[in-house]
């Protein structure tokens, strides 16, 4: 398995001949350069903002200085790829609205912005000098030691050479002995660079990578956005149902009545036969449109709630259905719609595949949750992932933090259970909870 980080690569036998030591050098060197640039930029911005604050012009500059941690953290997340191949996601959430002002207010209210500013200051005043020191100690010193014979042949005219300006070598055997020592120090320096770069990367990841709390906030925001999408989807379904009911269906009803009247007035013959055929086709089209409207979003569900809608679905089922629901009020629209379509899908599957003689629908609301059980006495063996249509409904229920479970052993019975957390929105007395 290929190592993902410099620390994982160091125990391997080919570490010294791999690219990891060079990647560690590049990480620490670029850190020293970037830190020095950050120091100059922060000091210059603070100084200019402080001088110009008396004429108000400096205040926006100071505000921008407070955002300096954002680009620094962005750069650091990219530099981490030199010694840590696992990508680091950003910590900021998208602004609530478009525009510069919305972006600015969102960033200034985020805790991550101030944490990244703290990291930028730490980077500018402490971390980059450490990076430079480690590179000099682990790379420059061994290279200078290994170059002793070259220094003796050039600068020392073949007679002497200064080793790190600390002691003098006057013989060639001693010079080559010091060079061998420099190569050994260079090998040890490669491991030291790997250790330093790995520690530096871990420290940086802790400060600029999303924490569990940040990830939790993102999960909450994602869940909310999914719920909003479900609500928007239900609203659109109801709009389509209303438009079809009040528009196309009424036109078809008028057309059917017109054809019926024309059929009555037409004398017997080919014309009357054609009118009768057209009248029959219009009636079939009207029935199909009514079924389509009912499938999109049944009016009984919107007007009277889940219990009435389930009773209506049971009356239309090809298999006899016993319904025992205890729902003394209305639940959130998204919950009612999800539960209703799960029941309809279960009844359709029982009629098509199970060979059941009877289906039982039970449920109620207790402890802040809606419970629904659909049980049939069919042959069993149902699989939710085998194209039964329940997979998409399970996803829809999960958006509402609910759970859909299926038990269908061969030979039956089949039990489909739905649990969705929800609270009452309206009791039958008309009072809101």
Coordinates of C-alpha atoms in Angstrom, one line a residue:
X1 CA 0.0 0.0 0.0
X2 CA 1.4 3.4 -0.9
X3 CA 1.9 5.7 2.0
X4 CA -0.4 8.7 2.3
X5 CA 1.7 10.8 4.7
X6 CA 5.4 11.4 5.3
X7 CA 5.1 9.7 8.7
X8 CA 3.8 6.5 7.0
X9 CA 6.6 6.6 4.5
X10 CA 9.5 7.0 7.0
X11 CA 9.5 3.3 8.3
X12 CA 9.8 2.0 4.8
X13 CA 13.2 0.8 3.5
X14 CA 13.1 3.1 0.5
X15 CA 12.4 6.4 2.3
X16 CA 15.8 8.0 1.6
X17 CA 15.5 7.2 -2.2
X18 CA 11.9 8.3 -2.5
X19 CA 10.4 11.7 -3.1
X20 CA 9.2 12.1 0.5
X21 CA 12.4 13.7 1.9
X22 CA 12.2 16.3 -0.9
X23 CA 8.5 16.8 -0.3
X24 CA 9.3 17.5 3.4
X25 CA 12.0 20.0 2.4
X26 CA 9.6 21.7 0.0
X27 CA 6.9 21.8 2.7
X28 CA 9.2 23.4 5.3
X29 CA 10.9 25.8 2.8
X30 CA 7.6 27.1 1.4
X31 CA 6.3 27.4 4.9
X32 CA 9.3 29.6 5.8
X33 CA 8.7 31.8 2.7
X34 CA 5.0 32.0 3.1
X35 CA 5.3 32.8 6.8
X36 CA 7.7 35.6 6.2
X37 CA 5.4 37.1 3.5
X38 CA 2.5 36.8 5.9
X39 CA 4.4 38.6 8.6
X40 CA 5.2 41.5 6.3
X41 CA 1.6 41.7 5.1
X42 CA 0.0 41.6 8.5
X43 CA 2.4 44.1 10.0
X44 CA 2.0 46.5 7.0
X45 CA -1.8 46.2 7.0
X46 CA -2.1 46.8 10.8
X47 CA 0.3 49.7 10.6
X48 CA -1.4 51.3 7.7
X49 CA -4.9 50.7 9.2
X50 CA -3.8 52.2 12.5
X51 CA -2.4 55.3 10.9
X52 CA -5.3 55.8 8.6
X53 CA -8.0 55.0 11.3
X54 CA -8.1 58.7 12.3
X55 CA -9.5 59.5 8.9
X56 CA -11.8 56.5 8.8
X57 CA -10.1 55.1 5.7
X58 CA -8.1 52.7 7.8
X59 CA -11.1 51.0 9.4
X60 CA -12.0 48.9 6.3
X61 CA -8.3 48.0 6.1
X62 CA -8.4 46.7 9.7
X63 CA -11.5 44.7 8.9
X64 CA -9.8 43.1 5.9
X65 CA -6.8 42.4 8.2
X66 CA -9.2 40.4 10.4
X67 CA -9.9 38.3 7.4
X68 CA -6.3 37.6 6.7
X69 CA -6.5 34.1 8.1
X70 CA -8.9 33.0 5.4
X71 CA -6.3 33.1 2.5
X72 CA -3.5 31.9 4.8
X73 CA -5.6 28.9 5.9
X74 CA -6.5 28.2 2.3
X75 CA -2.9 28.2 1.3
X76 CA -2.0 25.9 4.2
X77 CA -4.6 23.4 3.3
X78 CA -3.1 23.2 -0.2
X79 CA 0.5 23.0 1.1
X80 CA -0.5 20.0 3.3
X81 CA -0.7 17.9 0.1
X82 CA 3.1 18.0 0.0
X83 CA 3.4 15.7 3.0
X84 CA -0.2 14.5 3.5
X85 CA -2.1 13.3 0.4
X86 CA -5.5 13.3 2.2
X87 CA -7.4 16.4 1.1
X88 CA -8.5 18.9 3.8
X89 CA -11.9 20.5 3.2
X90 CA -12.6 24.1 4.0
X91 CA -14.3 25.2 7.2
X92 CA -16.5 28.0 5.9
X93 CA -20.2 27.6 5.0
X94 CA -21.7 29.5 2.0
X95 CA -23.3 32.8 2.8
X96 CA -27.0 33.1 3.2
X97 CA -27.4 35.5 0.3
X98 CA -25.5 36.7 -2.7
X99 CA -23.3 39.7 -2.7
X100 CA -20.2 41.0 -1.0
X101 CA -22.0 42.3 2.1
X102 CA -23.6 38.9 2.8
X103 CA -20.3 37.2 2.4
X104 CA -18.5 39.6 4.7
X105 CA -21.1 39.5 7.5
X106 CA -21.1 35.7 7.3
X107 CA -17.4 35.4 7.6
X108 CA -17.1 37.9 10.4
X109 CA -19.8 35.9 12.4
X110 CA -18.1 32.6 11.9
X111 CA -15.9 31.2 14.6
X112 CA -13.6 29.6 12.0
X113 CA -12.6 33.0 10.6
X114 CA -11.2 34.1 14.0
X115 CA -9.5 30.7 14.5
X116 CA -7.8 31.0 11.2
X117 CA -6.8 34.6 12.0
X118 CA -5.1 33.2 15.2
X119 CA -3.4 30.6 13.1
X120 CA -2.2 33.2 10.7
X121 CA -0.7 35.3 13.5
X122 CA 1.0 32.1 15.0
X123 CA 2.3 31.3 11.5
X124 CA 3.7 34.8 11.0
X125 CA 5.4 35.2 14.3
X126 CA 6.5 31.7 15.4
X127 CA 6.0 28.8 13.0
X128 CA 7.9 30.0 9.9
X129 CA 11.2 30.7 11.9
X130 CA 11.0 27.2 13.2
X131 CA 10.5 25.9 9.7
X132 CA 13.6 27.8 8.5
X133 CA 15.6 26.6 11.5
X134 CA 14.8 23.0 10.9
X135 CA 15.8 23.2 7.2
X136 CA 19.1 24.9 8.1
X137 CA 19.9 22.4 10.8
X138 CA 18.9 19.2 9.0
X139 CA 20.0 20.2 5.4
X140 CA 22.5 23.1 5.4
X141 CA 24.8 21.7 8.1
X142 CA 25.2 18.2 6.6
X143 CA 25.7 19.6 3.1
X144 CA 28.4 22.0 4.4
X145 CA 30.1 19.2 6.2
X146 CA 30.0 16.9 3.2
X147 CA 31.5 19.6 1.0
X148 CA 34.7 19.7 3.1
X149 CA 37.0 18.1 0.4
X150 CA 35.6 20.6 -2.2
X151 CA 36.3 23.5 0.1
X152 CA 39.8 22.2 0.8
X153 CA 40.5 21.9 -2.9
X154 CA 39.2 25.4 -3.8
X155 CA 39.2 27.8 -1.0
X156 CA 41.9 26.1 1.1
X157 CA 44.3 25.6 -1.9
X158 CA 44.6 21.9 -1.0
X159 CA 46.1 22.6 2.4
X160 CA 43.3 23.2 4.9
X161 CA 39.5 23.7 5.2
X162 CA 37.2 25.1 7.8
X163 CA 34.5 22.7 8.9
X164 CA 31.4 24.8 9.8
X165 CA 33.9 27.5 10.7
X166 CA 34.5 25.7 13.9
X167 CA 37.6 23.5 13.3
X168 CA 40.3 23.1 10.7
X169 CA 41.1 20.0 8.6
X170 CA 44.6 19.9 7.1
X171 CA 44.8 16.4 5.6
X172 CA 42.9 14.8 2.7
X173 CA 42.0 11.7 4.7
X174 CA 40.5 13.8 7.4
X175 CA 38.6 15.9 4.8
X176 CA 37.1 12.8 3.2
X177 CA 36.3 11.4 6.7
X178 CA 34.4 14.6 7.5
X179 CA 32.6 14.3 4.1
X180 CA 31.5 10.7 5.0
X181 CA 30.3 12.1 8.3
X182 CA 28.4 14.8 6.4
X183 CA 26.7 12.2 4.3
X184 CA 25.6 10.3 7.4
X185 CA 24.3 13.5 8.9
X186 CA 22.4 14.2 5.6
X187 CA 20.7 10.8 5.9
X188 CA 19.8 11.5 9.5
X189 CA 18.7 14.9 8.5
X190 CA 16.3 13.5 5.9
X191 CA 14.5 11.6 8.7
X192 CA 14.6 14.7 10.9
X193 CA 13.0 16.7 8.1
X194 CA 10.3 14.0 7.8
X195 CA 9.6 14.1 11.5
X196 CA 9.5 17.9 11.6
X197 CA 7.3 18.1 8.4
X198 CA 4.9 15.4 9.7
X199 CA 4.6 17.1 13.1
X200 CA 4.1 20.5 11.5
X201 CA 1.4 19.1 9.1
X202 CA -0.5 17.5 12.0
X203 CA -0.4 20.7 13.9
X204 CA -1.6 22.6 10.9
X205 CA -4.4 20.1 10.2
X206 CA -5.7 20.5 13.8
X207 CA -5.9 24.3 13.4
X208 CA -7.2 24.7 9.8
X209 CA -9.1 21.5 9.1
X210 CA -12.8 21.2 10.1
X211 CA -13.4 20.0 13.6
X212 CA -16.1 17.6 14.6
X213 CA -18.3 20.5 15.8
X214 CA -17.8 22.2 12.4
X215 CA -18.7 19.0 10.6
X216 CA -21.7 18.6 12.9
X217 CA -22.8 22.1 11.9
X218 CA -22.4 21.1 8.2
X219 CA -24.5 18.0 8.7
X220 CA -27.2 20.0 10.4
X221 CA -27.2 22.5 7.6
X222 CA -27.2 19.7 5.0
X223 CA -30.2 18.1 6.7
X224 CA -32.0 21.3 6.8
X225 CA -31.4 21.9 3.2
X226 CA -32.7 18.5 2.3
X227 CA -35.8 19.1 4.3
X228 CA -36.3 22.4 2.5
X229 CA -35.9 20.6 -0.8
X230 CA -38.5 18.0 0.3
X231 CA -40.9 20.8 1.3
X232 CA -40.3 22.6 -2.0
X233 CA -40.9 19.3 -3.8
X234 CA -44.2 18.8 -2.0
X235 CA -45.3 22.3 -2.7
X236 CA -44.6 21.8 -6.4
X237 CA -46.5 18.5 -6.4
X238 CA -49.5 20.3 -4.8
X239 CA -49.3 23.1 -7.4
X240 CA -49.2 20.6 -10.3
X241 CA -52.2 18.7 -8.8
X242 CA -54.2 21.9 -8.4
X243 CA -53.4 23.1 -11.9
X244 CA -54.4 19.8 -13.4
X245 CA -57.5 19.6 -11.2
X246 CA -58.7 23.1 -11.9
X247 CA -57.5 23.4 -15.5
X248 CA -57.1 20.3 -17.7
X249 CA -59.6 18.2 -15.8
X250 CA -62.3 20.8 -16.0
X251 CA -61.7 21.2 -19.7
X252 CA -62.0 17.4 -20.2
X253 CA -65.2 17.4 -18.2
X254 CA -66.6 20.2 -20.4
X255 CA -65.5 18.3 -23.5
X256 CA -67.1 15.1 -22.3
X257 CA -70.4 16.9 -21.7
X258 CA -70.3 18.6 -25.1
X259 CA -69.6 15.3 -26.8
X260 CA -72.5 13.7 -24.9
X261 CA -74.9 16.4 -25.9
X262 CA -73.7 16.2 -29.5
X263 CA -74.2 12.5 -29.4
X264 CA -77.8 12.9 -28.2
X265 CA -78.6 15.4 -30.9
X266 CA -76.9 13.5 -33.7
X267 CA -79.1 11.3 -36.0
X268 CA -78.3 7.6 -36.1
X269 CA -75.5 6.8 -38.5
X270 CA -71.7 7.0 -38.9
X271 CA -71.5 10.4 -37.3
X272 CA -73.3 9.2 -34.2
X273 CA -71.0 6.2 -34.0
X274 CA -67.9 8.5 -34.2
X275 CA -69.4 10.8 -31.5
X276 CA -70.0 7.8 -29.3
X277 CA -66.5 6.6 -29.7
X278 CA -65.0 10.1 -29.0
X279 CA -67.3 10.4 -26.0
X280 CA -66.0 7.1 -24.6
X281 CA -62.3 8.1 -25.3
X282 CA -62.8 11.4 -23.5
X283 CA -64.3 9.6 -20.5
X284 CA -61.3 7.2 -20.4
X285 CA -58.9 10.2 -20.6
X286 CA -60.8 11.9 -17.8
X287 CA -60.5 8.8 -15.6
X288 CA -56.8 8.5 -16.4
X289 CA -56.3 12.1 -15.6
X290 CA -58.1 11.7 -12.3
X291 CA -55.8 8.8 -11.4
X292 CA -52.8 10.8 -12.3
X293 CA -53.9 13.8 -10.2
X294 CA -54.6 11.4 -7.3
X295 CA -51.1 9.9 -7.7
X296 CA -49.4 13.3 -7.7
X297 CA -50.9 14.5 -4.5
X298 CA -54.4 13.4 -3.5
X299 CA -56.8 16.1 -2.6
X300 CA -58.1 14.1 0.4
X301 CA -54.6 14.1 1.9
X302 CA -54.2 17.9 1.6
X303 CA -57.8 18.6 2.9
X304 CA -58.4 15.9 5.5
X305 CA -55.0 14.5 6.5
X306 CA -53.2 11.2 6.6
X307 CA -55.9 9.0 8.2
X308 CA -58.6 10.0 5.6
X309 CA -56.1 9.5 2.8
X310 CA -55.1 6.0 4.0
X311 CA -58.8 5.1 4.3
X312 CA -59.3 6.3 0.7
X313 CA -56.3 4.3 -0.5
X314 CA -57.6 1.2 1.3
X315 CA -61.0 1.6 -0.4
X316 CA -59.3 1.7 -3.8
X317 CA -56.9 -1.3 -3.1
X318 CA -57.4 -4.5 -5.0
X319 CA -56.7 -6.4 -1.8
X320 CA -59.0 -6.0 1.2
X321 CA -57.4 -3.7 3.8
X322 CA -58.1 -3.3 7.5
X323 CA -57.1 0.2 8.7
X324 CA -56.6 1.0 12.4
X325 CA -55.0 4.4 12.8
X326 CA -55.1 6.7 15.8
X327 CA -54.3 10.1 14.5
X328 CA -56.4 12.8 16.3
X329 CA -55.0 15.7 14.3
X330 CA -52.7 16.9 11.5
X331 CA -49.0 16.2 11.1
X332 CA -46.5 18.2 9.1
X333 CA -47.3 18.1 5.4
X334 CA -44.0 16.4 4.4
X335 CA -44.5 13.7 7.1
X336 CA -48.1 13.0 5.9
X337 CA -47.0 12.9 2.3
X338 CA -44.1 10.5 2.9
X339 CA -46.2 8.2 5.1
X340 CA -49.1 8.2 2.6
X341 CA -46.9 7.2 -0.4
X342 CA -45.2 4.5 1.6
X343 CA -48.6 3.0 2.5
X344 CA -49.7 3.3 -1.2
X345 CA -46.5 1.6 -2.4
X346 CA -46.9 -1.2 0.2
X347 CA -50.5 -1.8 -0.9
X348 CA -49.5 -1.8 -4.6
X349 CA -46.7 -4.4 -3.9
X350 CA -49.1 -6.6 -1.9
X351 CA -51.6 -6.6 -4.8
X352 CA -48.9 -7.2 -7.5
X353 CA -46.4 -9.5 -5.9
X354 CA -47.3 -11.0 -2.6
X355 CA -50.5 -12.9 -3.4
X356 CA -52.0 -11.7 -0.1
X357 CA -55.6 -12.2 0.8
X358 CA -55.6 -9.4 3.3
X359 CA -53.6 -6.4 4.4
X360 CA -53.6 -4.6 7.7
X361 CA -52.5 -1.0 8.3
X362 CA -52.0 0.1 11.9
X363 CA -50.3 3.0 13.5
X364 CA -50.5 6.1 15.6
X365 CA -48.5 8.9 17.1
X366 CA -46.7 8.6 20.4
X367 CA -43.6 9.9 22.1
X368 CA -43.1 12.5 19.4
X369 CA -43.0 9.9 16.5
X370 CA -45.4 8.6 13.9
X371 CA -45.5 4.8 13.7
X372 CA -47.1 3.0 10.7
X373 CA -47.1 -0.8 10.1
X374 CA -48.3 -2.4 6.9
X375 CA -48.7 -6.2 7.2
X376 CA -49.9 -8.7 4.6
X377 CA -50.4 -12.4 4.7
X378 CA -48.8 -13.1 1.4
X379 CA -45.9 -15.3 0.3
X380 CA -43.1 -13.0 1.5
X381 CA -39.6 -12.8 0.1
X382 CA -39.9 -9.1 -0.7
X383 CA -36.6 -7.2 -1.3
X384 CA -36.6 -3.4 -0.9
X385 CA -33.6 -3.2 -3.2
X386 CA -35.0 -5.3 -6.0
X387 CA -37.0 -2.5 -7.7
X388 CA -40.0 -2.5 -5.4
X389 CA -40.1 1.2 -5.3
X390 CA -39.4 1.3 -1.6
X391 CA -35.8 2.4 -1.9
X392 CA -36.7 5.9 -3.0
X393 CA -39.4 6.1 -0.3
X394 CA -36.8 5.0 2.3
X395 CA -34.5 7.9 1.1
X396 CA -37.5 10.2 1.4
X397 CA -38.2 9.0 4.9
X398 CA -34.6 9.3 6.0
X399 CA -34.6 13.0 4.9
X400 CA -37.1 13.5 7.7
X401 CA -34.9 11.6 10.2
X402 CA -37.2 8.7 9.9
X403 CA -36.6 5.0 9.3
X404 CA -38.2 2.5 7.0
X405 CA -37.7 -1.2 7.8
X406 CA -38.9 -4.3 5.9
X407 CA -39.3 -7.8 7.2
X408 CA -40.4 -10.4 4.6
X409 CA -39.2 -13.9 5.2
X410 CA -40.0 -16.5 2.5
X411 CA -43.5 -17.8 3.2
X412 CA -44.5 -14.5 4.8
X413 CA -45.8 -12.6 6.4
X414 CA -44.5 -9.2 5.2
X415 CA -44.2 -6.3 7.6
X416 CA -43.3 -2.8 6.5
X417 CA -42.7 -0.4 9.4
X418 CA -42.2 3.4 9.2
X419 CA -41.1 5.6 12.0
X420 CA -40.8 9.4 11.5
X421 CA -40.2 11.9 14.3
X422 CA -42.8 14.7 14.2
X423 CA -45.1 16.8 16.3
X424 CA -48.8 17.8 15.9
X425 CA -49.4 20.9 13.8
X426 CA -53.2 20.9 14.3
X427 CA -55.7 18.9 16.4
X428 CA -59.1 18.1 15.1
X429 CA -60.5 20.7 17.5
X430 CA -58.8 23.3 15.3
X431 CA -56.3 24.3 18.1
X432 CA -52.7 24.4 17.2
X433 CA -50.1 22.4 19.2

